[in-house]
Short mmCIF file of C-alpha atoms in Angstrom, two decimals:
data_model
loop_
_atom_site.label_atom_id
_atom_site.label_comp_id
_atom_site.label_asym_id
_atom_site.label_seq_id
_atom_site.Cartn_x
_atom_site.Cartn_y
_atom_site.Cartn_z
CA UNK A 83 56.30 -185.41 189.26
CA UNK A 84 52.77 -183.82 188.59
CA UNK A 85 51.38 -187.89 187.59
CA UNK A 86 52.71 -189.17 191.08
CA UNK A 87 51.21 -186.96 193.08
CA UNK A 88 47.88 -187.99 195.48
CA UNK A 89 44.52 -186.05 193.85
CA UNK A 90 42.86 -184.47 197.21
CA UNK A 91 39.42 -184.33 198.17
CA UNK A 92 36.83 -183.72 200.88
CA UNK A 93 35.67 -186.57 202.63
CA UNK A 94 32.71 -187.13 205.44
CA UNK A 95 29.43 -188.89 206.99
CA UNK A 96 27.93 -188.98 209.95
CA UNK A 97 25.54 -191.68 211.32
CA UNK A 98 23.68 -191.14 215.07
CA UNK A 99 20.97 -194.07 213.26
CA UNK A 100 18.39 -191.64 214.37
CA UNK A 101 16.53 -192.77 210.86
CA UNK A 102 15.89 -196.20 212.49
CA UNK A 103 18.36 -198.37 210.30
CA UNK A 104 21.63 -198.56 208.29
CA UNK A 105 20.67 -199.29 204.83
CA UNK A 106 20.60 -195.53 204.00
CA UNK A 107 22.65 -192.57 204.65
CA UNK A 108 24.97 -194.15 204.63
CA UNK A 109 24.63 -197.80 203.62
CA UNK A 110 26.41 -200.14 205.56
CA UNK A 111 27.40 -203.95 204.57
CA UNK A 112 28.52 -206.96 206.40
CA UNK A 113 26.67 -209.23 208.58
CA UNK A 114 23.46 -207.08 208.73
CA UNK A 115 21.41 -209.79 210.17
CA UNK A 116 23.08 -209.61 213.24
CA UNK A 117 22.53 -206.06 214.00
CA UNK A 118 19.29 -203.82 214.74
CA UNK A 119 18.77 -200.32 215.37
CA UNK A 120 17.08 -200.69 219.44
CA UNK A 121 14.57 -198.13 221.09
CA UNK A 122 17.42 -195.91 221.69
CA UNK A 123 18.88 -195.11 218.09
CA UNK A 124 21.78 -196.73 218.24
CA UNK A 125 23.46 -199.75 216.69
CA UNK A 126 23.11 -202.84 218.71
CA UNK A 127 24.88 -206.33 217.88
CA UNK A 128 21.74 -208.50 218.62
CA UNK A 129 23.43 -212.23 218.32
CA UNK A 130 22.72 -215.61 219.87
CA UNK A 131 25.96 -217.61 219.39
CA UNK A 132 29.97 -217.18 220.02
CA UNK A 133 30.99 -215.46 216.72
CA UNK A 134 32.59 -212.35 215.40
CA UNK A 135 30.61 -209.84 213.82
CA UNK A 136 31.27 -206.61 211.41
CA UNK A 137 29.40 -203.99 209.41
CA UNK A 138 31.48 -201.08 207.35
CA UNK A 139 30.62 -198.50 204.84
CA UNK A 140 32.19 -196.37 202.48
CA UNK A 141 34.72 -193.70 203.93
CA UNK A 142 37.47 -192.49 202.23
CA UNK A 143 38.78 -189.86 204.57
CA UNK A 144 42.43 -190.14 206.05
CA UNK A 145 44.14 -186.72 205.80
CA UNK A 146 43.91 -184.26 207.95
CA UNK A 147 41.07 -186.42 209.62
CA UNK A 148 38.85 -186.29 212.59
CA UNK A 149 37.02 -189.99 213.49
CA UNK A 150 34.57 -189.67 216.58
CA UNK A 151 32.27 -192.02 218.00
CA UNK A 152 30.51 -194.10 220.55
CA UNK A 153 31.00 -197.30 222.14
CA UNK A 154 29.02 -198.73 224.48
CA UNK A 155 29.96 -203.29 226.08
CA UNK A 156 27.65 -204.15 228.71
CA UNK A 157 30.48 -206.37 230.19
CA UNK A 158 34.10 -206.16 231.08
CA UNK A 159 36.13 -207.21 228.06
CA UNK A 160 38.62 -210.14 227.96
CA UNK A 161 40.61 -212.12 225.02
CA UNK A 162 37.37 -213.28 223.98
CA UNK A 163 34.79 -210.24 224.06
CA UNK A 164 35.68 -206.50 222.80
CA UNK A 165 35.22 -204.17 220.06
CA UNK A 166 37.15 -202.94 216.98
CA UNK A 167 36.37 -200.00 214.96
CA UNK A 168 38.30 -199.60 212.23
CA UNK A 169 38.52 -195.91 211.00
CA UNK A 170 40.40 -197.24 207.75
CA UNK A 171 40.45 -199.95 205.89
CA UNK A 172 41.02 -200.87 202.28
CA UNK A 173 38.89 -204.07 202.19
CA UNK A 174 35.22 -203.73 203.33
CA UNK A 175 35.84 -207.24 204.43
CA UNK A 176 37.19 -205.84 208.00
CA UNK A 177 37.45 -209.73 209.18
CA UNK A 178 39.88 -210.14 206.48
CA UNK A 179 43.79 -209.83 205.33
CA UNK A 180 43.80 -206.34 204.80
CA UNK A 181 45.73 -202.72 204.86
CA UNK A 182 43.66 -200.35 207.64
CA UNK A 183 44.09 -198.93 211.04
CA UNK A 184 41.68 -199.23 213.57
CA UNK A 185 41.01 -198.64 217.18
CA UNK A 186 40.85 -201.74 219.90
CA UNK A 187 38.29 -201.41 222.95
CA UNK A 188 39.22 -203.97 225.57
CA UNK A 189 40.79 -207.71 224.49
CA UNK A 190 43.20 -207.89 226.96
CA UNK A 191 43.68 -210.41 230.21
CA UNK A 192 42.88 -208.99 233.57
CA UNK A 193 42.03 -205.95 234.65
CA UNK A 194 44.14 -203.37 232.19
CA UNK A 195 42.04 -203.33 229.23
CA UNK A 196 42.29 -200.23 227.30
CA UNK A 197 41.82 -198.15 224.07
CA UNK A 198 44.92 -198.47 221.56
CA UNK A 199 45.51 -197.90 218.32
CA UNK A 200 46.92 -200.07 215.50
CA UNK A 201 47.81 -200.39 212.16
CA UNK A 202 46.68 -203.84 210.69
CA UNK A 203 49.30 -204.50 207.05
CA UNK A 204 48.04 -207.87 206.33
CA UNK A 205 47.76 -210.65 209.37
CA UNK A 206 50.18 -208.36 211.31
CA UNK A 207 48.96 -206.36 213.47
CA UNK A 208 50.98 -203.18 214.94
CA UNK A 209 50.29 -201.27 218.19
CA UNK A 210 51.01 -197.50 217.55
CA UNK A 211 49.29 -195.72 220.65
CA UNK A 212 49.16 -197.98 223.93
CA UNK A 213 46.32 -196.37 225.58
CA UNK A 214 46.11 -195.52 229.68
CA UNK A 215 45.47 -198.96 231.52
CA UNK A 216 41.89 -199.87 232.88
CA UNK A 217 40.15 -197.06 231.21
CA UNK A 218 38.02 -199.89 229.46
CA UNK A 219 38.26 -202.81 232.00
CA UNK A 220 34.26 -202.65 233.10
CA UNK A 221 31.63 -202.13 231.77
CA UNK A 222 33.03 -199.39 229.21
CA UNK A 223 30.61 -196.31 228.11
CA UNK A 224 32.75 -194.19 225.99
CA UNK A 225 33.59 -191.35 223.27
CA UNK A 226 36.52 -192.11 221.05
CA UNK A 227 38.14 -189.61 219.04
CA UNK A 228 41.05 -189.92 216.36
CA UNK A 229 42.98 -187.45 214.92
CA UNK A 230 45.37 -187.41 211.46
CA UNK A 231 47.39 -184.51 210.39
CA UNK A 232 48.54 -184.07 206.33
CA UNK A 233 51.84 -186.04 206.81
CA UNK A 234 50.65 -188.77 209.60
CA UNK A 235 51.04 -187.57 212.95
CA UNK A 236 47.96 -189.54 214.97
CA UNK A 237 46.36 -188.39 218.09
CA UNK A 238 43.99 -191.07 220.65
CA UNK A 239 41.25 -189.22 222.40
CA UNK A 240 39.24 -190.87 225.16
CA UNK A 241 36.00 -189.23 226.83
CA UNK A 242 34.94 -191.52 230.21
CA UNK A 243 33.21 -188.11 232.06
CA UNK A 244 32.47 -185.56 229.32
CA UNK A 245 35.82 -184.06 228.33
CA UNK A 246 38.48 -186.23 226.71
CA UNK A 247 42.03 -187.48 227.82
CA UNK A 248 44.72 -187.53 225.76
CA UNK A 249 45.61 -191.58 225.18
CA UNK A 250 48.82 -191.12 223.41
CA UNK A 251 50.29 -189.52 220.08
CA UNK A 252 52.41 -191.35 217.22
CA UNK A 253 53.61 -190.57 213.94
CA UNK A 254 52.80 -193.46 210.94
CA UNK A 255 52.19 -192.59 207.17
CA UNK A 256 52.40 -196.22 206.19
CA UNK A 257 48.87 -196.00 204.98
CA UNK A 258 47.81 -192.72 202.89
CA UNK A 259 44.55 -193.68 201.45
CA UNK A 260 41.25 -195.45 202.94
CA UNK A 261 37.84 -196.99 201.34
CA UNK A 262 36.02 -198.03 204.54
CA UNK A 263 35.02 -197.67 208.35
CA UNK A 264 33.96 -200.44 210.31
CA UNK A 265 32.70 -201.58 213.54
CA UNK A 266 34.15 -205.17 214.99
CA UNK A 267 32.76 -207.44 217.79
CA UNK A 268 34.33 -210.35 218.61
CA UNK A 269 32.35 -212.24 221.59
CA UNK A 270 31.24 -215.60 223.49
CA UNK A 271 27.45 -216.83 223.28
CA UNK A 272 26.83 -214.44 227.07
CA UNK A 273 28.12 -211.39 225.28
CA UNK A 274 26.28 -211.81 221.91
CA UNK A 275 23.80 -208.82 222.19
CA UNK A 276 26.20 -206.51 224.89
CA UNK A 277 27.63 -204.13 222.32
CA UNK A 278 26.21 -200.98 220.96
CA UNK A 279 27.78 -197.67 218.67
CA UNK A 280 26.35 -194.38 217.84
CA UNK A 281 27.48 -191.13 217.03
CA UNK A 282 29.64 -191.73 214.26
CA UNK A 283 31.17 -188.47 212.70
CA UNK A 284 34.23 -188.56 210.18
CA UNK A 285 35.86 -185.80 208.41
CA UNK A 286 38.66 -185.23 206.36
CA UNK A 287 40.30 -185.13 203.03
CA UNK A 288 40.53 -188.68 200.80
CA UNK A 289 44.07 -189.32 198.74
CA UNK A 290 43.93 -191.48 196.08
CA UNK A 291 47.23 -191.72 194.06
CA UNK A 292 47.15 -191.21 190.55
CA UNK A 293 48.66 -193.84 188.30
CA UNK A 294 52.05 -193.07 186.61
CA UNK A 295 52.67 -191.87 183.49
CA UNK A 296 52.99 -194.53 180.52
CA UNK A 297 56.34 -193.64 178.53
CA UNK A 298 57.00 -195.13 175.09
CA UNK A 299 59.63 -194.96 172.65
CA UNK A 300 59.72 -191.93 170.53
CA UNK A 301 57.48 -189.66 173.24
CA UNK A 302 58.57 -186.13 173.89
CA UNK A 303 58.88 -186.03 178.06
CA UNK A 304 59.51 -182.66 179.44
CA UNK A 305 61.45 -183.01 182.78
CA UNK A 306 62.48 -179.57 183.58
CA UNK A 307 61.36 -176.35 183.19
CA UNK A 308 63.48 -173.16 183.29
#
């Protein structure tokens, strides 16, 4: 039993970009040339073209975790313009096939854009918390906050007028162990330098299971003890 068990360990960073870029403290990867740090210290997608757009960096926390941060789309979102930030992820590719769960600002048709939360297992992609319509539909400004107990029970905080609302609550332990956060943009050539993040504060404990026990012939194994 003792090999199969998750090893447990603290896990945090915070970034406000305050030090003027993200190469340091932490670093963060992706499609750097496509982001800048503006006047304001925070992280701006500065694009030209239609395209879709990611940085992440190294965060391992997922149990009994607390994800907070900004976003900020100078636009009203549709199908083709919103934000992802993806609070876990197993690939630092956060364009790609992977195992994470992230949080969706906007990408919806009309007016009821929202925040949600989903759990991405592959190229499937799983709504868990279906946030309160129209809280992102123009021009969102907001604080996001995610919560994670020890055995998966997931909380969706939303701050529009300095004190958060409740978005929803849902219990998922599908995923137990993380390697990255990421921010998404997905947007048309009008939108291409509209989105912005700061604040970004993450705390909690990393699980990373520990690999069973090779047994060979002959070996002494010691299943109960009285």
């Amino acid at each position: 039993i003792l090999f199969n068990l998750p090893s447990v360990s603290f896990a945090q960073f915070t970034d406000d970009f305050s030090d003027g870029d993200f190469t340091n403290n932490p670093n963060w990867t992706g499609d750097t040339a496509r982001f800048e740090i503006d006047t304001l210290s925070q992280l701006h997608l500065n694009d030209t073209i239609s395209n879709t757009s990611y940085l992440t960096t190294e965060s391992k926390a997922i149990i009994n975790g607390v994800w907070e941060f900004d976003v900020q789309l100078e636009f009203s979102p549709s199908t083709s313009n919103y934000a992802k930030v993806y609070i876990v992820s197993d690939n630092s590719d956060i364009t790609s096939n992977l195992k994470g769960i992230y949080v969706k600002i906007g990408g919806e048709s009309g007016a009821i854009d929202d925040v949600s939360l989903y759990i991405q297992d592959g190229n499937t992609n799983t709504k868990i918390i279906d946030g309160i319509d129209g809280i992102a539909a123009i021009n969102p400004d907001l604080k996001i906050k995610v919560t994670r107990d020890s055995i998966g029970n997931w909380e969706l905080f939303v701050d529009t007028s300095n004190q958060y609302m409740l978005q929803g609550l849902a219990f998922d332990n599908s995923i137990t162990t993380s390697n990255y956060f990421g921010v998404y943009c997905k947007y048309t050539s009008t939108r291409a330098d509209k989105f912005w993040f700061d604040n970004i504060n993450v705390n909690g404990d990393s699980a990373t299971e520990t690999a069973p026990q090779e047994i060979k012939a002959n070996d002494i194994i010691i299943n109960e003890i009285y």
